[in-house]
Amino acid sequence: MPFADYKTALVTGASSGIGAATVERLRGEGLEVHALARNAANLDELARRTGCIPHALDVSDTAGLERLAAEVPFDILVNNAGVDRPGSILKADAEGIDLLVDVNLRAVLHLCRLVVPGMVARDRGHVVNISSIAGAYNFGGNSTYHATKAAVSMLSRQLRIDCFGKRVRVTEICPGRVATDIFAHVHGNPEEMHKRFIEGFELPQASDIAGAIAFAIAAPVSMNVGHMEITPTLQVPGGLSTARPETAQA
Ligand SMILES: NC(=O)c1ccc[n+]([C@@H]2O[C@H](COP(=O)([O-])OP(=O)(O)OC[C@H]3O[C@@H](n4cnc5c(N)ncnc54)[C@H](OP(=O)(O)O)[C@@H]3O)[C@@H](O)[C@H]2O)c1
């Protein structure tokens, strides 16, 4: 059980959804878990409930990440913090593009830069990156989100090359729709978003994704679970559209 080989974990985006469930699961496995997000009240509640160590920090605060990574030799890094904005690139604004790149990609790269060399030096570690089916498939959504998640997906593969020869494992978790508050965080109006995206569907819960993360970590150290695509059974990506010119929308 490699959980016994690991002592410390850092989970970003820990104040809700998949991140909070992952903190709870890893604490249940006996790890010292550092939970990072901006919402200090939610983190404090999670700390009271699970005994995790809260860090109220924005992942785009690179100096803050540097301080934290210098303090703790992390054995497990779960890059989970993520944001999206409504609308396609046709309606994107500069602030939205910068935000998605900063949170979904730049912070992931910086955390890998700060944490993975220590894992390599200790010959022990596990990076879990939460991407999305948006990184693998094209469908109606925000193209900046798709682009940042595709980058995280390729980074996950490339990290395997960077760590070649060392017992540093890398797992990309690629979820489809999961029953979290992300839709309310993207679109506002929690009640309406719950009705539109959650109510009446059979969806994986945040704890199910945490369970998949735990499975990858608990695997024998000789085994690397590289990629897990997890969708609702009743959800499939894909499709093909062909527009006649007179009906094509700008
Ligand atoms: N739910 C789905 O259907 C789904 C599908 C595919 C992929 N995903 C991915 O799964 C991950 C977790 O999403 P979720 O569904 O659990 O959504 P969520 O409930 O909205 O959680 C997002 C987390 O990211 C944190 N975060 C956002 N901006 C941050 C920042 N600047 N600094 C630090 N933390 C920040 C949020 O905390 P604060 O606001 O407190 O900072 C929150 O804890 C994301 O990467 C998302 O893209 C989700």
mmCIF file of C-alpha atoms and ligand atoms in Angstrom:
data_model
loop_
_atom_site.group_PDB
_atom_site.id
_atom_site.type_symbol
_atom_site.label_atom_id
_atom_site.label_comp_id
_atom_site.label_asym_id
_atom_site.label_seq_id
_atom_site.Cartn_x
_atom_site.Cartn_y
_atom_site.Cartn_z
ATOM 1 C CA MET A 1 0.000 0.000 0.000
ATOM 2 C CA PRO A 2 1.897 3.062 -1.157
ATOM 3 C CA PHE A 3 -0.199 5.284 1.129
ATOM 4 C CA ALA A 4 2.162 4.031 3.815
ATOM 5 C CA ASP A 5 5.110 5.327 1.736
ATOM 6 C CA TYR A 6 3.715 8.861 1.676
ATOM 7 C CA LYS A 7 3.414 11.338 4.524
ATOM 8 C CA THR A 8 2.321 14.691 3.095
ATOM 9 C CA ALA A 9 -0.110 15.887 0.457
ATOM 10 C CA LEU A 10 -1.039 19.248 -1.048
ATOM 11 C CA VAL A 11 -4.521 19.603 -2.565
ATOM 12 C CA THR A 12 -5.389 22.809 -4.412
ATOM 13 C CA GLY A 13 -8.964 23.968 -4.852
ATOM 14 C CA ALA A 14 -9.762 22.332 -1.530
ATOM 15 C CA SER A 15 -12.584 24.600 -0.383
ATOM 16 C CA SER A 16 -15.336 22.727 -2.246
ATOM 17 C CA GLY A 17 -16.250 19.895 -4.581
ATOM 18 C CA ILE A 18 -13.602 17.414 -5.724
ATOM 19 C CA GLY A 19 -10.794 19.114 -3.801
ATOM 20 C CA ALA A 20 -12.593 19.020 -0.438
ATOM 21 C CA ALA A 21 -13.593 15.377 -0.992
ATOM 22 C CA THR A 22 -9.984 14.514 -1.856
ATOM 23 C CA VAL A 23 -8.699 16.187 1.304
ATOM 24 C CA GLU A 24 -11.192 14.205 3.345
ATOM 25 C CA ARG A 25 -10.211 10.934 1.618
ATOM 26 C CA LEU A 26 -6.466 11.487 1.984
ATOM 27 C CA ARG A 27 -6.892 12.443 5.643
ATOM 28 C CA GLY A 28 -8.799 9.184 6.051
ATOM 29 C CA GLU A 29 -5.692 7.404 4.755
ATOM 30 C CA GLY A 30 -3.665 9.015 7.531
ATOM 31 C CA LEU A 31 -1.733 11.607 5.516
ATOM 32 C CA GLU A 32 -0.821 15.124 6.624
ATOM 33 C CA VAL A 33 -2.939 17.036 4.123
ATOM 34 C CA HIS A 34 -2.426 20.690 3.229
ATOM 35 C CA ALA A 35 -5.608 22.188 1.798
ATOM 36 C CA LEU A 36 -5.240 25.272 -0.393
ATOM 37 C CA ALA A 37 -7.924 27.621 -1.748
ATOM 38 C CA ARG A 38 -9.046 31.241 -1.314
ATOM 39 C CA ASN A 39 -12.166 30.685 0.793
ATOM 40 C CA ALA A 40 -10.734 30.710 4.342
ATOM 41 C CA ALA A 41 -14.087 29.991 6.047
ATOM 42 C CA ASN A 42 -14.669 26.824 4.007
ATOM 43 C CA LEU A 43 -11.090 25.694 4.621
ATOM 44 C CA ASP A 44 -11.443 26.273 8.375
ATOM 45 C CA GLU A 45 -14.604 24.181 8.428
ATOM 46 C CA LEU A 46 -12.807 21.434 6.449
ATOM 47 C CA ALA A 47 -9.875 21.607 8.874
ATOM 48 C CA ARG A 48 -12.212 21.241 11.860
ATOM 49 C CA ARG A 49 -13.908 18.264 10.226
ATOM 50 C CA THR A 50 -10.850 16.449 8.841
ATOM 51 C CA GLY A 51 -7.766 17.767 10.634
ATOM 52 C CA CYS A 52 -6.203 19.055 7.404
ATOM 53 C CA ILE A 53 -3.903 22.094 7.447
ATOM 54 C CA PRO A 54 -5.617 25.028 5.723
ATOM 55 C CA HIS A 55 -3.828 27.557 3.499
ATOM 56 C CA ALA A 56 -6.008 30.457 2.375
ATOM 57 C CA LEU A 57 -4.070 31.332 -0.755
ATOM 58 C CA ASP A 58 -4.722 32.205 -4.376
ATOM 59 C CA VAL A 59 -2.963 29.722 -6.688
ATOM 60 C CA SER A 60 -1.947 32.638 -8.866
ATOM 61 C CA ASP A 61 0.114 33.996 -5.938
ATOM 62 C CA THR A 62 3.363 32.407 -7.098
ATOM 63 C CA ALA A 63 5.392 33.814 -4.203
ATOM 64 C CA GLY A 64 2.896 32.246 -1.776
ATOM 65 C CA LEU A 65 3.232 28.889 -3.522
ATOM 66 C CA GLU A 66 7.019 29.207 -3.357
ATOM 67 C CA ARG A 67 6.882 29.840 0.415
ATOM 68 C CA LEU A 68 4.629 26.842 0.994
ATOM 69 C CA ALA A 69 6.663 24.476 -1.198
ATOM 70 C CA ALA A 70 9.855 25.542 0.601
ATOM 71 C CA GLU A 71 8.282 24.686 3.981
ATOM 72 C CA VAL A 72 6.854 21.226 3.252
ATOM 73 C CA PRO A 73 8.358 18.345 1.233
ATOM 74 C CA PHE A 74 5.155 17.184 -0.453
ATOM 75 C CA ASP A 75 4.878 13.496 -1.378
ATOM 76 C CA ILE A 76 1.539 13.968 -3.157
ATOM 77 C CA LEU A 77 0.455 16.976 -5.192
ATOM 78 C CA VAL A 78 -3.152 17.180 -6.354
ATOM 79 C CA ASN A 79 -3.542 19.999 -8.870
ATOM 80 C CA ASN A 80 -7.293 20.398 -8.681
ATOM 81 C CA ALA A 81 -8.093 24.145 -8.501
ATOM 82 C CA GLY A 82 -9.962 25.140 -11.626
ATOM 83 C CA VAL A 83 -12.232 27.851 -12.976
ATOM 84 C CA ASP A 84 -14.331 28.395 -16.063
ATOM 85 C CA ARG A 85 -16.241 31.309 -17.525
ATOM 86 C CA PRO A 86 -19.427 31.155 -19.574
ATOM 87 C CA GLY A 87 -19.417 31.793 -23.315
ATOM 88 C CA SER A 88 -17.218 30.807 -26.234
ATOM 89 C CA ILE A 89 -14.102 32.624 -27.440
ATOM 90 C CA LEU A 90 -16.465 34.814 -29.493
ATOM 91 C CA LYS A 91 -17.651 36.394 -26.255
ATOM 92 C CA ALA A 92 -14.458 36.080 -24.215
ATOM 93 C CA ASP A 93 -12.913 39.074 -22.480
ATOM 94 C CA ALA A 94 -9.235 39.558 -21.682
ATOM 95 C CA GLU A 95 -9.753 39.158 -17.942
ATOM 96 C CA GLY A 96 -11.473 35.785 -18.399
ATOM 97 C CA ILE A 97 -8.722 34.414 -20.619
ATOM 98 C CA ASP A 98 -6.006 35.545 -18.197
ATOM 99 C CA LEU A 99 -7.892 34.106 -15.206
ATOM 100 C CA LEU A 100 -8.327 30.670 -16.779
ATOM 101 C CA VAL A 101 -4.704 30.510 -17.907
ATOM 102 C CA ASP A 102 -3.499 31.683 -14.462
ATOM 103 C CA VAL A 103 -5.564 29.242 -12.387
ATOM 104 C CA ASN A 104 -5.979 26.218 -14.665
ATOM 105 C CA LEU A 105 -2.510 26.158 -16.195
ATOM 106 C CA ARG A 106 0.089 28.638 -14.906
ATOM 107 C CA ALA A 107 -0.390 27.600 -11.259
ATOM 108 C CA VAL A 108 -0.173 23.909 -12.191
ATOM 109 C CA LEU A 109 3.122 24.512 -13.988
ATOM 110 C CA HIS A 110 4.514 26.522 -11.075
ATOM 111 C CA LEU A 111 3.499 23.910 -8.513
ATOM 112 C CA CYS A 112 5.121 21.171 -10.600
ATOM 113 C CA ARG A 113 8.246 23.336 -10.875
ATOM 114 C CA LEU A 114 8.279 23.801 -7.099
ATOM 115 C CA VAL A 115 7.290 20.338 -5.884
ATOM 116 C CA VAL A 116 8.363 17.716 -8.440
ATOM 117 C CA PRO A 117 12.164 18.222 -8.174
ATOM 118 C CA GLY A 118 11.962 17.288 -4.462
ATOM 119 C CA MET A 119 9.980 14.166 -5.348
ATOM 120 C CA VAL A 120 12.617 13.223 -7.908
ATOM 121 C CA ALA A 121 15.431 13.830 -5.398
ATOM 122 C CA ARG A 122 13.647 11.644 -2.802
ATOM 123 C CA ASP A 123 12.725 9.046 -5.459
ATOM 124 C CA ARG A 124 9.153 9.172 -4.132
ATOM 125 C CA GLY A 125 6.052 11.092 -5.122
ATOM 126 C CA HIS A 126 2.725 11.209 -6.915
ATOM 127 C CA VAL A 127 1.304 14.083 -8.961
ATOM 128 C CA VAL A 128 -2.429 13.991 -9.671
ATOM 129 C CA ASN A 129 -3.665 16.510 -12.214
ATOM 130 C CA ILE A 130 -7.394 17.096 -12.602
ATOM 131 C CA SER A 131 -8.028 17.956 -16.225
ATOM 132 C CA SER A 132 -11.427 17.484 -17.893
ATOM 133 C CA ILE A 133 -13.007 15.780 -20.870
ATOM 134 C CA ALA A 134 -12.884 19.368 -22.185
ATOM 135 C CA GLY A 135 -9.156 18.797 -22.640
ATOM 136 C CA ALA A 136 -9.717 15.774 -24.847
ATOM 137 C CA TYR A 137 -12.850 16.559 -26.840
ATOM 138 C CA ASN A 138 -14.431 19.540 -28.515
ATOM 139 C CA PHE A 139 -17.998 20.367 -27.515
ATOM 140 C CA GLY A 140 -20.036 23.450 -26.647
ATOM 141 C CA GLY A 141 -18.034 25.231 -23.989
ATOM 142 C CA ASN A 142 -15.422 27.849 -23.309
ATOM 143 C CA SER A 143 -12.495 27.352 -25.695
ATOM 144 C CA THR A 144 -10.022 28.841 -23.209
ATOM 145 C CA TYR A 145 -11.112 26.209 -20.674
ATOM 146 C CA HIS A 146 -10.672 23.460 -23.284
ATOM 147 C CA ALA A 147 -7.233 24.823 -24.194
ATOM 148 C CA THR A 148 -5.987 25.046 -20.594
ATOM 149 C CA LYS A 149 -7.235 21.550 -19.778
ATOM 150 C CA ALA A 150 -5.621 20.125 -22.932
ATOM 151 C CA ALA A 151 -2.367 21.697 -21.767
ATOM 152 C CA VAL A 152 -2.711 20.055 -18.339
ATOM 153 C CA SER A 153 -3.338 16.745 -20.089
ATOM 154 C CA MET A 154 -0.130 17.006 -22.137
ATOM 155 C CA LEU A 155 1.805 18.250 -19.105
ATOM 156 C CA SER A 156 0.733 15.102 -17.262
ATOM 157 C CA ARG A 157 2.241 12.923 -19.999
ATOM 158 C CA GLN A 158 5.354 15.052 -20.256
ATOM 159 C CA LEU A 159 5.941 14.909 -16.489
ATOM 160 C CA ARG A 160 6.373 11.149 -16.884
ATOM 161 C CA ILE A 161 9.284 11.850 -19.223
ATOM 162 C CA ASP A 162 10.745 14.472 -16.882
ATOM 163 C CA CYS A 163 10.671 11.983 -13.994
ATOM 164 C CA PHE A 164 11.832 8.960 -16.003
ATOM 165 C CA GLY A 165 13.844 6.522 -13.906
ATOM 166 C CA LYS A 166 12.415 7.732 -10.597
ATOM 167 C CA ARG A 167 9.491 6.443 -8.566
ATOM 168 C CA VAL A 168 7.444 9.558 -9.185
ATOM 169 C CA ARG A 169 4.015 8.664 -10.481
ATOM 170 C CA VAL A 170 1.730 10.924 -12.493
ATOM 171 C CA THR A 171 -2.012 10.477 -12.844
ATOM 172 C CA GLU A 172 -4.316 12.590 -14.985
ATOM 173 C CA ILE A 173 -7.935 12.409 -13.850
ATOM 174 C CA CYS A 174 -10.168 13.493 -16.697
ATOM 175 C CA PRO A 175 -13.727 13.982 -15.421
ATOM 176 C CA GLY A 176 -16.915 14.500 -17.326
ATOM 177 C CA ARG A 177 -19.797 15.981 -15.381
ATOM 178 C CA VAL A 178 -19.474 15.595 -11.617
ATOM 179 C CA ALA A 179 -22.118 16.729 -9.127
ATOM 180 C CA THR A 180 -20.338 19.766 -7.649
ATOM 181 C CA ASP A 181 -21.037 23.502 -7.375
ATOM 182 C CA ILE A 182 -18.729 24.307 -10.302
ATOM 183 C CA PHE A 183 -21.697 25.204 -12.496
ATOM 184 C CA ALA A 184 -22.929 27.753 -9.958
ATOM 185 C CA HIS A 185 -19.381 29.085 -9.626
ATOM 186 C CA VAL A 186 -19.208 29.550 -13.415
ATOM 187 C CA HIS A 187 -22.696 30.824 -14.181
ATOM 188 C CA GLY A 188 -23.991 32.154 -10.826
ATOM 189 C CA ASN A 189 -27.582 31.423 -9.789
ATOM 190 C CA PRO A 190 -26.966 28.224 -7.782
ATOM 191 C CA GLU A 191 -30.591 27.043 -7.754
ATOM 192 C CA GLU A 192 -31.058 27.338 -11.503
ATOM 193 C CA MET A 193 -27.667 25.731 -12.193
ATOM 194 C CA HIS A 194 -28.513 22.856 -9.888
ATOM 195 C CA LYS A 195 -31.715 22.269 -11.878
ATOM 196 C CA ARG A 196 -29.900 22.592 -15.224
ATOM 197 C CA PHE A 197 -26.798 20.490 -14.554
ATOM 198 C CA ILE A 198 -27.392 18.246 -11.541
ATOM 199 C CA GLU A 199 -31.044 17.567 -10.739
ATOM 200 C CA GLY A 200 -32.462 14.414 -12.320
ATOM 201 C CA PHE A 201 -29.096 13.227 -13.717
ATOM 202 C CA GLU A 202 -27.171 10.188 -12.487
ATOM 203 C CA LEU A 203 -23.774 11.752 -11.833
ATOM 204 C CA PRO A 204 -20.536 10.759 -10.120
ATOM 205 C CA GLN A 205 -20.143 12.576 -6.798
ATOM 206 C CA ALA A 206 -17.002 14.442 -5.718
ATOM 207 C CA SER A 207 -16.283 11.551 -3.348
ATOM 208 C CA ASP A 208 -16.281 9.143 -6.320
ATOM 209 C CA ILE A 209 -13.498 11.160 -7.969
ATOM 210 C CA ALA A 210 -11.635 11.218 -4.648
ATOM 211 C CA GLY A 211 -12.010 7.438 -4.588
ATOM 212 C CA ALA A 212 -10.450 7.192 -8.054
ATOM 213 C CA ILE A 213 -7.544 9.365 -6.896
ATOM 214 C CA ALA A 214 -7.114 7.123 -3.851
ATOM 215 C CA PHE A 215 -7.126 4.041 -6.111
ATOM 216 C CA ALA A 216 -4.271 5.463 -8.205
ATOM 217 C CA ILE A 217 -2.258 6.352 -5.099
ATOM 218 C CA ALA A 218 -2.938 3.020 -3.382
ATOM 219 C CA ALA A 219 -1.707 1.022 -6.399
ATOM 220 C CA PRO A 220 1.639 -0.736 -5.958
ATOM 221 C CA VAL A 221 4.530 1.661 -6.439
ATOM 222 C CA SER A 222 5.550 -0.379 -9.477
ATOM 223 C CA MET A 223 2.272 0.640 -11.151
ATOM 224 C CA ASN A 224 1.486 4.058 -12.599
ATOM 225 C CA VAL A 225 -2.141 4.837 -13.377
ATOM 226 C CA GLY A 226 -1.520 7.424 -16.072
ATOM 227 C CA HIS A 227 -4.960 8.492 -17.182
ATOM 228 C CA MET A 228 -8.491 7.960 -15.958
ATOM 229 C CA GLU A 229 -11.444 9.318 -17.932
ATOM 230 C CA ILE A 230 -14.465 9.299 -15.643
ATOM 231 C CA THR A 231 -17.857 10.298 -17.014
ATOM 232 C CA PRO A 232 -21.409 9.597 -15.964
ATOM 233 C CA THR A 233 -22.506 6.339 -17.606
ATOM 234 C CA LEU A 234 -25.288 8.345 -19.236
ATOM 235 C CA GLN A 235 -22.912 10.938 -20.736
ATOM 236 C CA VAL A 236 -20.865 10.534 -23.910
ATOM 237 C CA PRO A 237 -18.625 13.126 -25.534
ATOM 238 C CA GLY A 238 -18.512 13.466 -29.295
ATOM 239 C CA GLY A 239 -20.810 14.386 -32.130
ATOM 240 C CA LEU A 240 -20.605 16.046 -35.495
ATOM 241 C CA SER A 241 -22.262 19.222 -36.768
ATOM 242 C CA THR A 242 -22.622 20.239 -40.392
ATOM 243 C CA ALA A 243 -24.178 23.632 -41.075
ATOM 244 C CA ARG A 244 -25.690 24.847 -44.336
ATOM 245 C CA PRO A 245 -24.202 28.294 -45.081
ATOM 246 C CA GLU A 246 -27.571 30.056 -44.879
ATOM 247 C CA THR A 247 -28.179 28.705 -41.345
ATOM 248 C CA ALA A 248 -24.633 29.031 -40.075
ATOM 249 C CA GLN A 249 -24.407 31.345 -37.089
ATOM 250 C CA ALA A 250 -21.638 33.922 -36.840
HETATM 251 N N1 LIG B 1 -17.478 19.212 -11.696
HETATM 252 C C1 LIG B 1 -17.286 18.879 -12.956
HETATM 253 O O1 LIG B 1 -18.242 18.555 -13.679
HETATM 254 C C2 LIG B 1 -15.894 18.875 -13.534
HETATM 255 C C3 LIG B 1 -15.704 18.279 -14.788
HETATM 256 C C4 LIG B 1 -14.439 18.263 -15.329
HETATM 257 C C5 LIG B 1 -13.384 18.820 -14.655
HETATM 258 N N2 LIG B 1 -13.570 19.418 -13.441
HETATM 259 C C6 LIG B 1 -12.416 20.003 -12.778
HETATM 260 O O2 LIG B 1 -12.344 19.539 -11.454
HETATM 261 C C7 LIG B 1 -11.665 20.509 -10.650
HETATM 262 C C8 LIG B 1 -12.475 20.763 -9.375
HETATM 263 O O3 LIG B 1 -13.714 21.309 -9.735
HETATM 264 P P1 LIG B 1 -15.048 21.133 -8.877
HETATM 265 O O4 LIG B 1 -16.058 20.508 -9.743
HETATM 266 O O5 LIG B 1 -14.753 20.555 -7.561
HETATM 267 O O6 LIG B 1 -15.486 22.678 -8.784
HETATM 268 P P2 LIG B 1 -15.589 23.748 -7.608
HETATM 269 O O7 LIG B 1 -16.476 23.224 -6.528
HETATM 270 O O8 LIG B 1 -15.961 25.023 -8.275
HETATM 271 O O9 LIG B 1 -14.110 23.803 -7.026
HETATM 272 C C9 LIG B 1 -13.130 24.595 -7.597
HETATM 273 C C10 LIG B 1 -12.070 24.835 -6.526
HETATM 274 O O10 LIG B 1 -11.007 25.617 -7.119
HETATM 275 C C11 LIG B 1 -10.687 26.648 -6.203
HETATM 276 N N3 LIG B 1 -10.123 27.823 -6.863
HETATM 277 C C12 LIG B 1 -10.652 28.563 -7.855
HETATM 278 N N4 LIG B 1 -9.866 29.618 -8.121
HETATM 279 C C13 LIG B 1 -8.811 29.524 -7.284
HETATM 280 C C14 LIG B 1 -7.657 30.313 -7.053
HETATM 281 N N5 LIG B 1 -7.435 31.423 -7.784
HETATM 282 N N6 LIG B 1 -6.789 29.948 -6.097
HETATM 283 C C15 LIG B 1 -7.015 28.836 -5.346
HETATM 284 N N7 LIG B 1 -8.079 28.040 -5.517
HETATM 285 C C16 LIG B 1 -8.970 28.388 -6.470
HETATM 286 C C17 LIG B 1 -12.002 26.981 -5.516
HETATM 287 O O11 LIG B 1 -11.757 27.552 -4.229
HETATM 288 P P3 LIG B 1 -11.828 29.124 -3.863
HETATM 289 O O12 LIG B 1 -12.912 29.728 -4.675
HETATM 290 O O13 LIG B 1 -12.070 29.089 -2.392
HETATM 291 O O14 LIG B 1 -10.469 29.663 -4.184
HETATM 292 C C18 LIG B 1 -12.606 25.593 -5.333
HETATM 293 O O15 LIG B 1 -12.132 25.007 -4.143
HETATM 294 C C19 LIG B 1 -11.477 21.746 -11.534
HETATM 295 O O16 LIG B 1 -10.167 21.771 -12.043
HETATM 296 C C20 LIG B 1 -12.463 21.507 -12.667
HETATM 297 O O17 LIG B 1 -12.075 22.158 -13.863
HETATM 298 C C21 LIG B 1 -14.816 19.446 -12.863
#
